[in-house]
mmCIF file of C-alpha atoms in Angstrom:
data_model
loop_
_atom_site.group_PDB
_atom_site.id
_atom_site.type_symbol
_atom_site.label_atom_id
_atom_site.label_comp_id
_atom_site.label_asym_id
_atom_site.label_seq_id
_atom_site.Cartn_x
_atom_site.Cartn_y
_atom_site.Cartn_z
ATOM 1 C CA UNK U 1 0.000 0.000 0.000
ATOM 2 C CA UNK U 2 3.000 2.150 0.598
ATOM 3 C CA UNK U 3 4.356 1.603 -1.872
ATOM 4 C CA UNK U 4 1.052 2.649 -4.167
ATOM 5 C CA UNK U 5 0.792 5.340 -2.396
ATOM 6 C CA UNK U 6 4.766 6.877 -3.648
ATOM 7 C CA UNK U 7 3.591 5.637 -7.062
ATOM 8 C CA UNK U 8 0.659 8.146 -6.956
ATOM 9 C CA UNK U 9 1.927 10.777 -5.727
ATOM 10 C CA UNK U 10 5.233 10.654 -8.448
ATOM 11 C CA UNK U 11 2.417 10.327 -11.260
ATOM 12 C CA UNK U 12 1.194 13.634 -10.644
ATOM 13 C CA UNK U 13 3.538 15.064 -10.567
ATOM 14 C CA UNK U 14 4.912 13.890 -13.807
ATOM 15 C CA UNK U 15 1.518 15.115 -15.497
ATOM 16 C CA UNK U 16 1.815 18.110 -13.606
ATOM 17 C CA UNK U 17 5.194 18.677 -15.235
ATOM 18 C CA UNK U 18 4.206 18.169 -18.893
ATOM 19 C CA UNK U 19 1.130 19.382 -18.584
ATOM 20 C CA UNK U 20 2.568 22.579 -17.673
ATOM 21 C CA UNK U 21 5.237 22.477 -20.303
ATOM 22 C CA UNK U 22 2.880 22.054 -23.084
ATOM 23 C CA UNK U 23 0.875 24.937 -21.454
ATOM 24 C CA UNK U 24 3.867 27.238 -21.361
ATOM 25 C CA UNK U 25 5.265 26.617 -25.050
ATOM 26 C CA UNK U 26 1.679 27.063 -26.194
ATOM 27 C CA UNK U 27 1.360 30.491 -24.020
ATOM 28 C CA UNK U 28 4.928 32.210 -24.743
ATOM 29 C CA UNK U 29 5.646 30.695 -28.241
ATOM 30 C CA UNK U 30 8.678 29.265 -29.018
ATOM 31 C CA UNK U 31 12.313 30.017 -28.966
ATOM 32 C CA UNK U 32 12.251 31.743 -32.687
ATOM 33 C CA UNK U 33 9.548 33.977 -31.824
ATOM 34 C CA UNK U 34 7.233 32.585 -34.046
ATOM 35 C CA UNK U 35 3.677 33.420 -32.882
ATOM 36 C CA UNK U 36 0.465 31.693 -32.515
ATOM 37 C CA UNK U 37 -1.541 34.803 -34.855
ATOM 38 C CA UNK U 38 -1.278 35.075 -38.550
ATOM 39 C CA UNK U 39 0.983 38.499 -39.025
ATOM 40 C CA UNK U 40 2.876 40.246 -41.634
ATOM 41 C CA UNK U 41 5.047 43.097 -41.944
ATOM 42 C CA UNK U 42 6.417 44.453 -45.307
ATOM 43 C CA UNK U 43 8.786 47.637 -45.137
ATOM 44 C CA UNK U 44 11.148 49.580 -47.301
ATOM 45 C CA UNK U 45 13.945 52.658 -46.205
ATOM 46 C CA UNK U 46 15.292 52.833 -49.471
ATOM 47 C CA UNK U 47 13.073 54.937 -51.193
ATOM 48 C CA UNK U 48 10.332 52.661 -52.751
ATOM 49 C CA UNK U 49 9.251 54.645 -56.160
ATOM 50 C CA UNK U 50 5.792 53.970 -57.560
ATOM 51 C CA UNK U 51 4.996 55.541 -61.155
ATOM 52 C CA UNK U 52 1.378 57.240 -61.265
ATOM 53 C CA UNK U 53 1.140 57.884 -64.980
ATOM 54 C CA UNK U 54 -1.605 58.234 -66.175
ATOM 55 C CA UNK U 55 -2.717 60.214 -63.282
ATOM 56 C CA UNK U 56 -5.778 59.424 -61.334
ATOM 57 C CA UNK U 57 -4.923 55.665 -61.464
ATOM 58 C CA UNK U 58 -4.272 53.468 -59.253
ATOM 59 C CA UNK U 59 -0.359 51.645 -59.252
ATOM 60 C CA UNK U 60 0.511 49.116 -57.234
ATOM 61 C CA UNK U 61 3.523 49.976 -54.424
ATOM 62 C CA UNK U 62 6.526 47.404 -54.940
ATOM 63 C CA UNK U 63 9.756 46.604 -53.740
ATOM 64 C CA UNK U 64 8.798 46.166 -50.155
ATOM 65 C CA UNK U 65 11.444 44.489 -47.756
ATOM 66 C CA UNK U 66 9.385 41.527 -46.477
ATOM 67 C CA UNK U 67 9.735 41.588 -42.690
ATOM 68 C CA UNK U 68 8.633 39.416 -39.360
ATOM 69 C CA UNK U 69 5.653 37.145 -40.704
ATOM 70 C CA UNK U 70 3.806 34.401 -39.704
ATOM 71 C CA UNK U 71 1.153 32.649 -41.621
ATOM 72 C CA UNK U 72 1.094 35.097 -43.671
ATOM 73 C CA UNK U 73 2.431 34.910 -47.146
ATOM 74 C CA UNK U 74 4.654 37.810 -48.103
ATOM 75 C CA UNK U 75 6.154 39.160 -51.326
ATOM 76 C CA UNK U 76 7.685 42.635 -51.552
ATOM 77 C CA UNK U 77 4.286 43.938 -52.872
ATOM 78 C CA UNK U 78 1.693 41.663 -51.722
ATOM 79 C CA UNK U 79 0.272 39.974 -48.671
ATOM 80 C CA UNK U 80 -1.520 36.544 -49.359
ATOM 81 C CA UNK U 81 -4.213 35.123 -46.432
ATOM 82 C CA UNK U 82 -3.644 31.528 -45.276
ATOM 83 C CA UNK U 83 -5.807 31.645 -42.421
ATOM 84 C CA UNK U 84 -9.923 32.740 -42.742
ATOM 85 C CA UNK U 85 -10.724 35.994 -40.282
ATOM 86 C CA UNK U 86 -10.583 39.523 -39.301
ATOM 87 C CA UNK U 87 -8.089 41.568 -40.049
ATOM 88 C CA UNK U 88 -6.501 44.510 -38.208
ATOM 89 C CA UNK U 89 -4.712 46.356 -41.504
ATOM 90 C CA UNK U 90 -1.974 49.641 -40.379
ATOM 91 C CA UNK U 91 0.115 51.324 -42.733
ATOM 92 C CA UNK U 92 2.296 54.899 -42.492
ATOM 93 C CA UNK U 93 4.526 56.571 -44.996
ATOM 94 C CA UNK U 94 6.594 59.630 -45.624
ATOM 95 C CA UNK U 95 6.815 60.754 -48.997
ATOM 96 C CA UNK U 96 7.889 63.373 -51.630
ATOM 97 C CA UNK U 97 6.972 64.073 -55.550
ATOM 98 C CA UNK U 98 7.792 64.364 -58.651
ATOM 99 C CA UNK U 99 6.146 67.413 -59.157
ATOM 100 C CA UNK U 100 4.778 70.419 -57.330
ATOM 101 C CA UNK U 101 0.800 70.164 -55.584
ATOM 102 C CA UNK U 102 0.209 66.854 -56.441
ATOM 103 C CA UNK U 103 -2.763 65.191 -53.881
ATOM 104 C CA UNK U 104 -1.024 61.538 -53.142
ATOM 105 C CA UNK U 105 -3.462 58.826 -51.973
ATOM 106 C CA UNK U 106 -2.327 55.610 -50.911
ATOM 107 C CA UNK U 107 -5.164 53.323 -50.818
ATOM 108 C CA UNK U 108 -5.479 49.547 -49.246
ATOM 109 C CA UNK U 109 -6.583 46.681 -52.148
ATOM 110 C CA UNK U 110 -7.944 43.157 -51.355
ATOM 111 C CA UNK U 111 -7.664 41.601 -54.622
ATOM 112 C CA UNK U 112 -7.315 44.336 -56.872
ATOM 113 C CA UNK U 113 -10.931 45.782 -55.381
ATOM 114 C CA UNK U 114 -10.104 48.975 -53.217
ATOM 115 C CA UNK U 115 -10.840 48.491 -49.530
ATOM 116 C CA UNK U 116 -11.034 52.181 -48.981
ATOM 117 C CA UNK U 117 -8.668 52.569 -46.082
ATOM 118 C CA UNK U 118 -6.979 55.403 -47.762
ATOM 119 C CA UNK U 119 -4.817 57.995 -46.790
ATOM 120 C CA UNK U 120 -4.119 61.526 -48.653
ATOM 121 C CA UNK U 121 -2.091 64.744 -48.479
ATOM 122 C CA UNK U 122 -1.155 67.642 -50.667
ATOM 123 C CA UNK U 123 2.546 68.086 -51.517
ATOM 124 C CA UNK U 124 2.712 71.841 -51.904
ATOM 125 C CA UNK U 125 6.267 71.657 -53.317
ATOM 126 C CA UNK U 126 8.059 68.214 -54.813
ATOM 127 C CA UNK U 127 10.547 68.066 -52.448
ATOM 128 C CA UNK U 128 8.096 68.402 -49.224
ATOM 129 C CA UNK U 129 8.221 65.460 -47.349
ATOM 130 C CA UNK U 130 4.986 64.707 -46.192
ATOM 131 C CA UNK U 131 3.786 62.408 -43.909
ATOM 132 C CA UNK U 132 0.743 59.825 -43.669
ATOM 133 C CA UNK U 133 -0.857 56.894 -42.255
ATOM 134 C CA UNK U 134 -4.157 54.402 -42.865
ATOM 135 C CA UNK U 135 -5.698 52.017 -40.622
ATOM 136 C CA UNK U 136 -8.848 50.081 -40.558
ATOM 137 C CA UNK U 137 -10.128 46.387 -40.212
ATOM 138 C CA UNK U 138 -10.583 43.258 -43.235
ATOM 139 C CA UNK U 139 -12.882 40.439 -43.225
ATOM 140 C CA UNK U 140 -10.381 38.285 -45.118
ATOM 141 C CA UNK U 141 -10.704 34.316 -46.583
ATOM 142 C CA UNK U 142 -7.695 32.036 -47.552
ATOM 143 C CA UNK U 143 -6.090 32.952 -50.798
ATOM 144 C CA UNK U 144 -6.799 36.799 -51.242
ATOM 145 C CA UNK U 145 -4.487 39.147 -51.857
ATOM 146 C CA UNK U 146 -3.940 42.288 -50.101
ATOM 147 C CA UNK U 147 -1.487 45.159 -51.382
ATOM 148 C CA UNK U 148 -1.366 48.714 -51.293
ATOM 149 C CA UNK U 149 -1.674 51.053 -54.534
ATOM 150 C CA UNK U 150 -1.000 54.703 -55.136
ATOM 151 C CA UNK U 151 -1.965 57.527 -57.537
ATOM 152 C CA UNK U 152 -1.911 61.120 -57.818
ATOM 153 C CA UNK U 153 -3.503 63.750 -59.768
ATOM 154 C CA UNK U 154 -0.318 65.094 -61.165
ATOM 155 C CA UNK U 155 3.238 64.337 -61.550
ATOM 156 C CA UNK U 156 4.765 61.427 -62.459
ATOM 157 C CA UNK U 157 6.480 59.556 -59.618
ATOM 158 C CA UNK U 158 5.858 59.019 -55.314
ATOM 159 C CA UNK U 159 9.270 58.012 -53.758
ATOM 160 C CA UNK U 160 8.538 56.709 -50.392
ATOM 161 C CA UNK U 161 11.301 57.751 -48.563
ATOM 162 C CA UNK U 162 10.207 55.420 -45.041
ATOM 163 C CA UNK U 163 6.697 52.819 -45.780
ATOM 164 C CA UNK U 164 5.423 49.818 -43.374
ATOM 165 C CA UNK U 165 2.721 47.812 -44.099
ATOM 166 C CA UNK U 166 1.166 45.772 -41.234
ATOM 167 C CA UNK U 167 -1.308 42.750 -40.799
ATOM 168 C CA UNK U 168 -2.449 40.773 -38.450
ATOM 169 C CA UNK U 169 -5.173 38.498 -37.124
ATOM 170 C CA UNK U 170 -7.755 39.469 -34.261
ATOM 171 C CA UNK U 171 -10.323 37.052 -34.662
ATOM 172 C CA UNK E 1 -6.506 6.674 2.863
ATOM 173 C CA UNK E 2 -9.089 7.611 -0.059
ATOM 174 C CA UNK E 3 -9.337 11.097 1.250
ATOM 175 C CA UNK E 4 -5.319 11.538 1.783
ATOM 176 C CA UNK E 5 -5.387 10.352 -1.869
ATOM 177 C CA UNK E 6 -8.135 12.711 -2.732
ATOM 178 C CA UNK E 7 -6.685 15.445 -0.846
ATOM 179 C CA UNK E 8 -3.098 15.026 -2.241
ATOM 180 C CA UNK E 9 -4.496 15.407 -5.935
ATOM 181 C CA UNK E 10 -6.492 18.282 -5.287
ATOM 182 C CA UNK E 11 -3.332 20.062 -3.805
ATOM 183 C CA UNK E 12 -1.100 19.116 -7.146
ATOM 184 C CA UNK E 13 -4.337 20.706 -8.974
ATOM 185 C CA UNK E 14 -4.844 23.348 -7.440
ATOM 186 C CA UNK E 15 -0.941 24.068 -7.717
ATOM 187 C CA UNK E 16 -0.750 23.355 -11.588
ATOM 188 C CA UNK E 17 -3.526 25.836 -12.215
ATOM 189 C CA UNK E 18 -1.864 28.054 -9.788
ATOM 190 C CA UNK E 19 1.288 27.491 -12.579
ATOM 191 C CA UNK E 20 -1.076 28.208 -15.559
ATOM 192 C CA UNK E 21 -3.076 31.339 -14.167
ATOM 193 C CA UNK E 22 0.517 32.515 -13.503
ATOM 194 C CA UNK E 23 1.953 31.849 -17.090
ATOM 195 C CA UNK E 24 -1.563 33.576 -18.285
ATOM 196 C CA UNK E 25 -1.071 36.901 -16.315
ATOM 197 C CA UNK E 26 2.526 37.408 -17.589
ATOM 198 C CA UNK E 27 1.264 37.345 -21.202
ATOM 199 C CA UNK E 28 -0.146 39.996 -22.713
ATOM 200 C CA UNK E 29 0.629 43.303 -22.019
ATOM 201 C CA UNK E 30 -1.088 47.156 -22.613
ATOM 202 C CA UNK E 31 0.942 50.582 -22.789
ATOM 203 C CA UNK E 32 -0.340 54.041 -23.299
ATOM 204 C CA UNK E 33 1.783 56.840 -22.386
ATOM 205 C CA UNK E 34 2.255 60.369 -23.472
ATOM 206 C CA UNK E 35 4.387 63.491 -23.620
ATOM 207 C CA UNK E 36 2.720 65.717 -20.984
ATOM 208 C CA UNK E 37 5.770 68.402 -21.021
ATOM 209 C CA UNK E 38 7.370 68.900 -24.206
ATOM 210 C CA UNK E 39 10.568 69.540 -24.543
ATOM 211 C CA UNK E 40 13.476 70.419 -27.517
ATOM 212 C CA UNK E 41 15.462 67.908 -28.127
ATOM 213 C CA UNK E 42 19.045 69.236 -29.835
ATOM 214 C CA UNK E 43 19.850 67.158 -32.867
ATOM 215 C CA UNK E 44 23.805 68.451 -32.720
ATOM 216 C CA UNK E 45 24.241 66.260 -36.222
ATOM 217 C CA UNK E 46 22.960 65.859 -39.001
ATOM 218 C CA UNK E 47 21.788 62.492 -39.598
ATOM 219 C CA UNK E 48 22.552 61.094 -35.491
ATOM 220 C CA UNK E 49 19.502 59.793 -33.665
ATOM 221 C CA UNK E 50 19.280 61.763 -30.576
ATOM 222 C CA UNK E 51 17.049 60.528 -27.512
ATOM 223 C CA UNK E 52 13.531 62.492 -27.675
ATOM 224 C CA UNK E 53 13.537 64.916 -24.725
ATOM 225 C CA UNK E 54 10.247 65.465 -23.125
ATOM 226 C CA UNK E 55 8.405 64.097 -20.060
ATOM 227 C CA UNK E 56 5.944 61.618 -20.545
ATOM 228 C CA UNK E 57 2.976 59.981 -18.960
ATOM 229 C CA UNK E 58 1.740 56.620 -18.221
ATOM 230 C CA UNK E 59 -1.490 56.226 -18.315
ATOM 231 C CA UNK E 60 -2.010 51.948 -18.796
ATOM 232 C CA UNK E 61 0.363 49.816 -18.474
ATOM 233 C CA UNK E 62 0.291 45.739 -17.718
ATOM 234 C CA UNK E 63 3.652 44.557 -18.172
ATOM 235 C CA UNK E 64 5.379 47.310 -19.147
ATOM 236 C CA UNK E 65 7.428 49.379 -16.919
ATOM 237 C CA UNK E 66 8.047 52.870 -17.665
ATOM 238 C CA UNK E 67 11.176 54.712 -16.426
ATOM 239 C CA UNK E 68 13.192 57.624 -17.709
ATOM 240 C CA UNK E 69 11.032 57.576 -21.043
ATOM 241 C CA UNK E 70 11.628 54.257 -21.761
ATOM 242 C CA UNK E 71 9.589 51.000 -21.399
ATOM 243 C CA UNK E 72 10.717 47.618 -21.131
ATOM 244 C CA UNK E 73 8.720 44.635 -21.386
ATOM 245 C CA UNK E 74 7.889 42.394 -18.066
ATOM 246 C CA UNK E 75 5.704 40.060 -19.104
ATOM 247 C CA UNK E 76 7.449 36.698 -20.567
ATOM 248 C CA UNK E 77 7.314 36.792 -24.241
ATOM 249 C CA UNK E 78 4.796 38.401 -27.131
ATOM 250 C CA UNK E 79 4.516 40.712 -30.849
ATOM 251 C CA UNK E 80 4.065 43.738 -29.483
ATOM 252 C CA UNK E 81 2.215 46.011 -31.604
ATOM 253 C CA UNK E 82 3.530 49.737 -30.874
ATOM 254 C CA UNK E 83 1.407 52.726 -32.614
ATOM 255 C CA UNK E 84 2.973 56.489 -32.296
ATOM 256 C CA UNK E 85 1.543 59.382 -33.428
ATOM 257 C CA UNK E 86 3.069 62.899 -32.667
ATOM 258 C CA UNK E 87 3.238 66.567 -33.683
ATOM 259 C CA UNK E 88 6.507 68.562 -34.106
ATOM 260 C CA UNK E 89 8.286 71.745 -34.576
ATOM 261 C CA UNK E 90 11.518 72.848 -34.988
ATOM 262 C CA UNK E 91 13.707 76.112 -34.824
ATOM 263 C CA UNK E 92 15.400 75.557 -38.248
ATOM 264 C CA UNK E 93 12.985 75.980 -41.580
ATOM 265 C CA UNK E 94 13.116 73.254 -43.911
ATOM 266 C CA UNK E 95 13.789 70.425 -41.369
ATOM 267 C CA UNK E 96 13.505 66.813 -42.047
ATOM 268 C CA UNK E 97 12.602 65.190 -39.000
ATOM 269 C CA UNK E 98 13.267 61.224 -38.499
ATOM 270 C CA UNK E 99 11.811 59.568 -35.742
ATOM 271 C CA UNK E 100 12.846 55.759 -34.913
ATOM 272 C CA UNK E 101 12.170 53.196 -32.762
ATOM 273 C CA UNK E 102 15.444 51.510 -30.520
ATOM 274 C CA UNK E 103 15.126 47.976 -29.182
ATOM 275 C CA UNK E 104 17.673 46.745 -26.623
ATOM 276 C CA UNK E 105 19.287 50.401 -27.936
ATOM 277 C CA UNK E 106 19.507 48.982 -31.899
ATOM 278 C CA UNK E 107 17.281 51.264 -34.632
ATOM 279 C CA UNK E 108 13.841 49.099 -35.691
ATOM 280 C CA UNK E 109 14.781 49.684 -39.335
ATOM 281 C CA UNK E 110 10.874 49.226 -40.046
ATOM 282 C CA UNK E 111 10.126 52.145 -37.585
ATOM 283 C CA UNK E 112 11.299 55.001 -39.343
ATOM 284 C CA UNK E 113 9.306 57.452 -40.253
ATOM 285 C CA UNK E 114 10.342 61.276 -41.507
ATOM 286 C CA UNK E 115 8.199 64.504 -42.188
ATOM 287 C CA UNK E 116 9.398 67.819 -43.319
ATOM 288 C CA UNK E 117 8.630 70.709 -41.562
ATOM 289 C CA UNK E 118 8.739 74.176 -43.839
ATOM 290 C CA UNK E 119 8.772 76.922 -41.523
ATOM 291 C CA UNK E 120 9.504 77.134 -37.868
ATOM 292 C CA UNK E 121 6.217 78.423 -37.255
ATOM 293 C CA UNK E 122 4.852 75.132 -38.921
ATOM 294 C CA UNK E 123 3.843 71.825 -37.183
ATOM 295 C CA UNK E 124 4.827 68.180 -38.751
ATOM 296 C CA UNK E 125 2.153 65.265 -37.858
ATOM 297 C CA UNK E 126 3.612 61.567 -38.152
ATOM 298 C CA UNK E 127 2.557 58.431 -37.530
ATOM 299 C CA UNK E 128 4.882 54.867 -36.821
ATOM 300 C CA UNK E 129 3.691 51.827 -37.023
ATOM 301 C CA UNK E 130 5.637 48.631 -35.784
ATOM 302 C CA UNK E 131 5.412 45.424 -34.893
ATOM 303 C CA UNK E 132 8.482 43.956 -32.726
ATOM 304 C CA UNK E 133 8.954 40.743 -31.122
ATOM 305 C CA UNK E 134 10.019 41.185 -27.539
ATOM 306 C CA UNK E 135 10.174 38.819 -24.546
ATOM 307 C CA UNK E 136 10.881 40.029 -20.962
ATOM 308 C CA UNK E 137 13.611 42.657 -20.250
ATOM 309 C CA UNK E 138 13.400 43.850 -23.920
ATOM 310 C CA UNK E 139 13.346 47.996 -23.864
ATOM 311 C CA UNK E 140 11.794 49.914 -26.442
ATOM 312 C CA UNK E 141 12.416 54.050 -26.682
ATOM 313 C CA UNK E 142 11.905 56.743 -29.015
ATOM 314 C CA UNK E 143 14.729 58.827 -31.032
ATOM 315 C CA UNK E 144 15.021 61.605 -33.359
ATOM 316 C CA UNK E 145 17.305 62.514 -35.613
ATOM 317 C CA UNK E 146 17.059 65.856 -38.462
ATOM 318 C CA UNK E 147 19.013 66.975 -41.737
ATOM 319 C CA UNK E 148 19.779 69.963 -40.248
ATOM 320 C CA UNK E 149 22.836 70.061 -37.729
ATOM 321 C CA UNK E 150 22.158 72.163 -34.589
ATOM 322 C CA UNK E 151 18.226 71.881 -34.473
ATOM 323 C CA UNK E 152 16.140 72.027 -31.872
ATOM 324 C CA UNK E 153 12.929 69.644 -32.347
ATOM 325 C CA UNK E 154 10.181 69.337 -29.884
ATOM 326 C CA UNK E 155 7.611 66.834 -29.884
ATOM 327 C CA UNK E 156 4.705 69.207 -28.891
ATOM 328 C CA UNK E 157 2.450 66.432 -28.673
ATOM 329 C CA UNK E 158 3.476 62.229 -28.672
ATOM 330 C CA UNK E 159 1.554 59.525 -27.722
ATOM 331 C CA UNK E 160 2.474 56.131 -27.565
ATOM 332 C CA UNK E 161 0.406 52.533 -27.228
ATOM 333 C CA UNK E 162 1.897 49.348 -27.043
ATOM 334 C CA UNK E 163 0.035 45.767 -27.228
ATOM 335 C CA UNK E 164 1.374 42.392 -27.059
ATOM 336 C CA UNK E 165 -0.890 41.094 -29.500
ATOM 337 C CA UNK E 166 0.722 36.957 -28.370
#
């Protein structure tokens, strides 16, 4: 009976010990940071140039320097959903022109089909940097693709001089 | 003997969900702070990020500690989703302003973010936008750094949220 009674109490605690292993990897993630949420980050500092001519249309912004992702499949102009859900979407730029008072937009796309989470500012002269940011929140499904396109009413160029590009999964 | 038994489990329950509930509060984490007294911050080169002067406040915080205007991470490991948005002027016209990110003291090369700022009687509105991976002891503060040697910049308005998103 004793010797039952040892064996019991060492059994819990062995479950007690894996259990709460398995918990803790699960919690924190593992040792390469890789997260338990569908994320993506694309970036560029290099000056990221997207031509707008004709004017009024929208171009697609590429050359992006794919960042920290997970379940998420990145190219340097394009997210790509793996995982079904909602979507928290943030991007921010600074930018300058090729021209003088040219209205910039910079506009979110989920399969070519404008999302409109859209930012805008006037560049009173070319060389003004100016500065911007969109947010909002996609109801995305496995397999679309989400980028982000620009246009202007004049000029003939938008050289981002600093861009991110951010999505993740809330639900 | 049934009840020692009984009584012996129920202990090694209760202290593995002691273990979990533990594990659950250090994850996760919420920061809001802001600059309540702004302050000019010297940029004494061109092109070298300089610390942003200016006192801030905390308003939330779980798991992140906030001293001398910079917050480190306390909870065990997450994505921490950091959102700035800030106003600024400057003493010298035609100023390009950078501001950046440092984790651990090392630029977030996907946090910079620069606006130009015409006239010394103008104010330059930016937004950054980062996601960084952190786990606990990880630091995270806020630099500046201008074109124009010798400028004073002064955040006359910065607030900053942090979420550990996992």
């Amino acid at each position: 009976m004793k010797k039952l009674l040892i064996l019991l109490l060492f059994i819990p605690f062995g479950i007690q010990a894996q259990v709460t292993q398995v918990i803790a990897d699960e919690l924190v993630g593992k040792e390469d940071l890789k997260f338990n949420t569908p994320y993506g980050l694309l970036y560029d500092n290099s000056g990221l140039v997207v031509s707008i001519t004709p004017n009024d249309v929208y171009y697609t912004a590429t050359g992006f320097t794919v960042g920290i992702s997970n379940e998420i499949t990145c190219t340097d102009s394009t997210f790509t959903i793996v995982k079904s859900g909602t979507y928290l979407c943030l991007s921010s730029q600074s930018f300058i022109g090729s021209n003088n008072s040219m209205v910039c937009h910079l506009s979110v796309f989920v399969d070519d089909v404008e999302a409109v989470i859209e930012a805008e500012r006037k560049l009173g002269t070319a060389s003004d940097v100016g500065a911007t940011s969109n947010s909002g929140i996609l109801t995305l499904t496995a397999g679309q693709v989400v980028k982000l396109k620009a246009k202007s009413n004049t000029g003939s160029t938008v050289t981002y001089n600093h861009i991110t590009f951010t999505l993740f999964k809330i639900n | 003997m049934k009840t020692l038994i009984t009584s012996i489990l129920l202990l090694l329950s209760c202290s593995l969900f002691a273990q979990i509930t533990v594990n659950i509060d250090n994850q996760g984490g919420v920061l809001y702070a802001y600059i309540n007294t702004p302050a000019a911050t010297t940029t004494t080169d061109a092109g070298t990020y300089y610390y942003l002067q200016g006192t801030f406040t905390n308003e939330t915080t779980k798991n992140w500690a906030l001293v001398s205007d910079t917050v480190t991470y306390q909870g065990l490991r997450g994505l921490a989703l950091i959102a700035i948005t800030g106003s600024l002027s400057t003493n010298t016209a035609n100023t390009e302003v950078t501001l950046a990110l440092k984790k651990n003291g090392i630029v977030e090369p996907n946090s910079l973010m620069t606006v130009e700022i015409d006239k010394t009687t103008d104010i330059g509105a930016l937004a950054v936008i980062d996601l960084i991976a952190m786990k606990s002891g990880d630091n995270i503060s806020i630099w500046i750094s201008s074109d124009k040697a010798g400028a004073l910049i002064t955040a006359q308005t910065l607030t900053t949220s942090a979420i550990i998103l996992r």
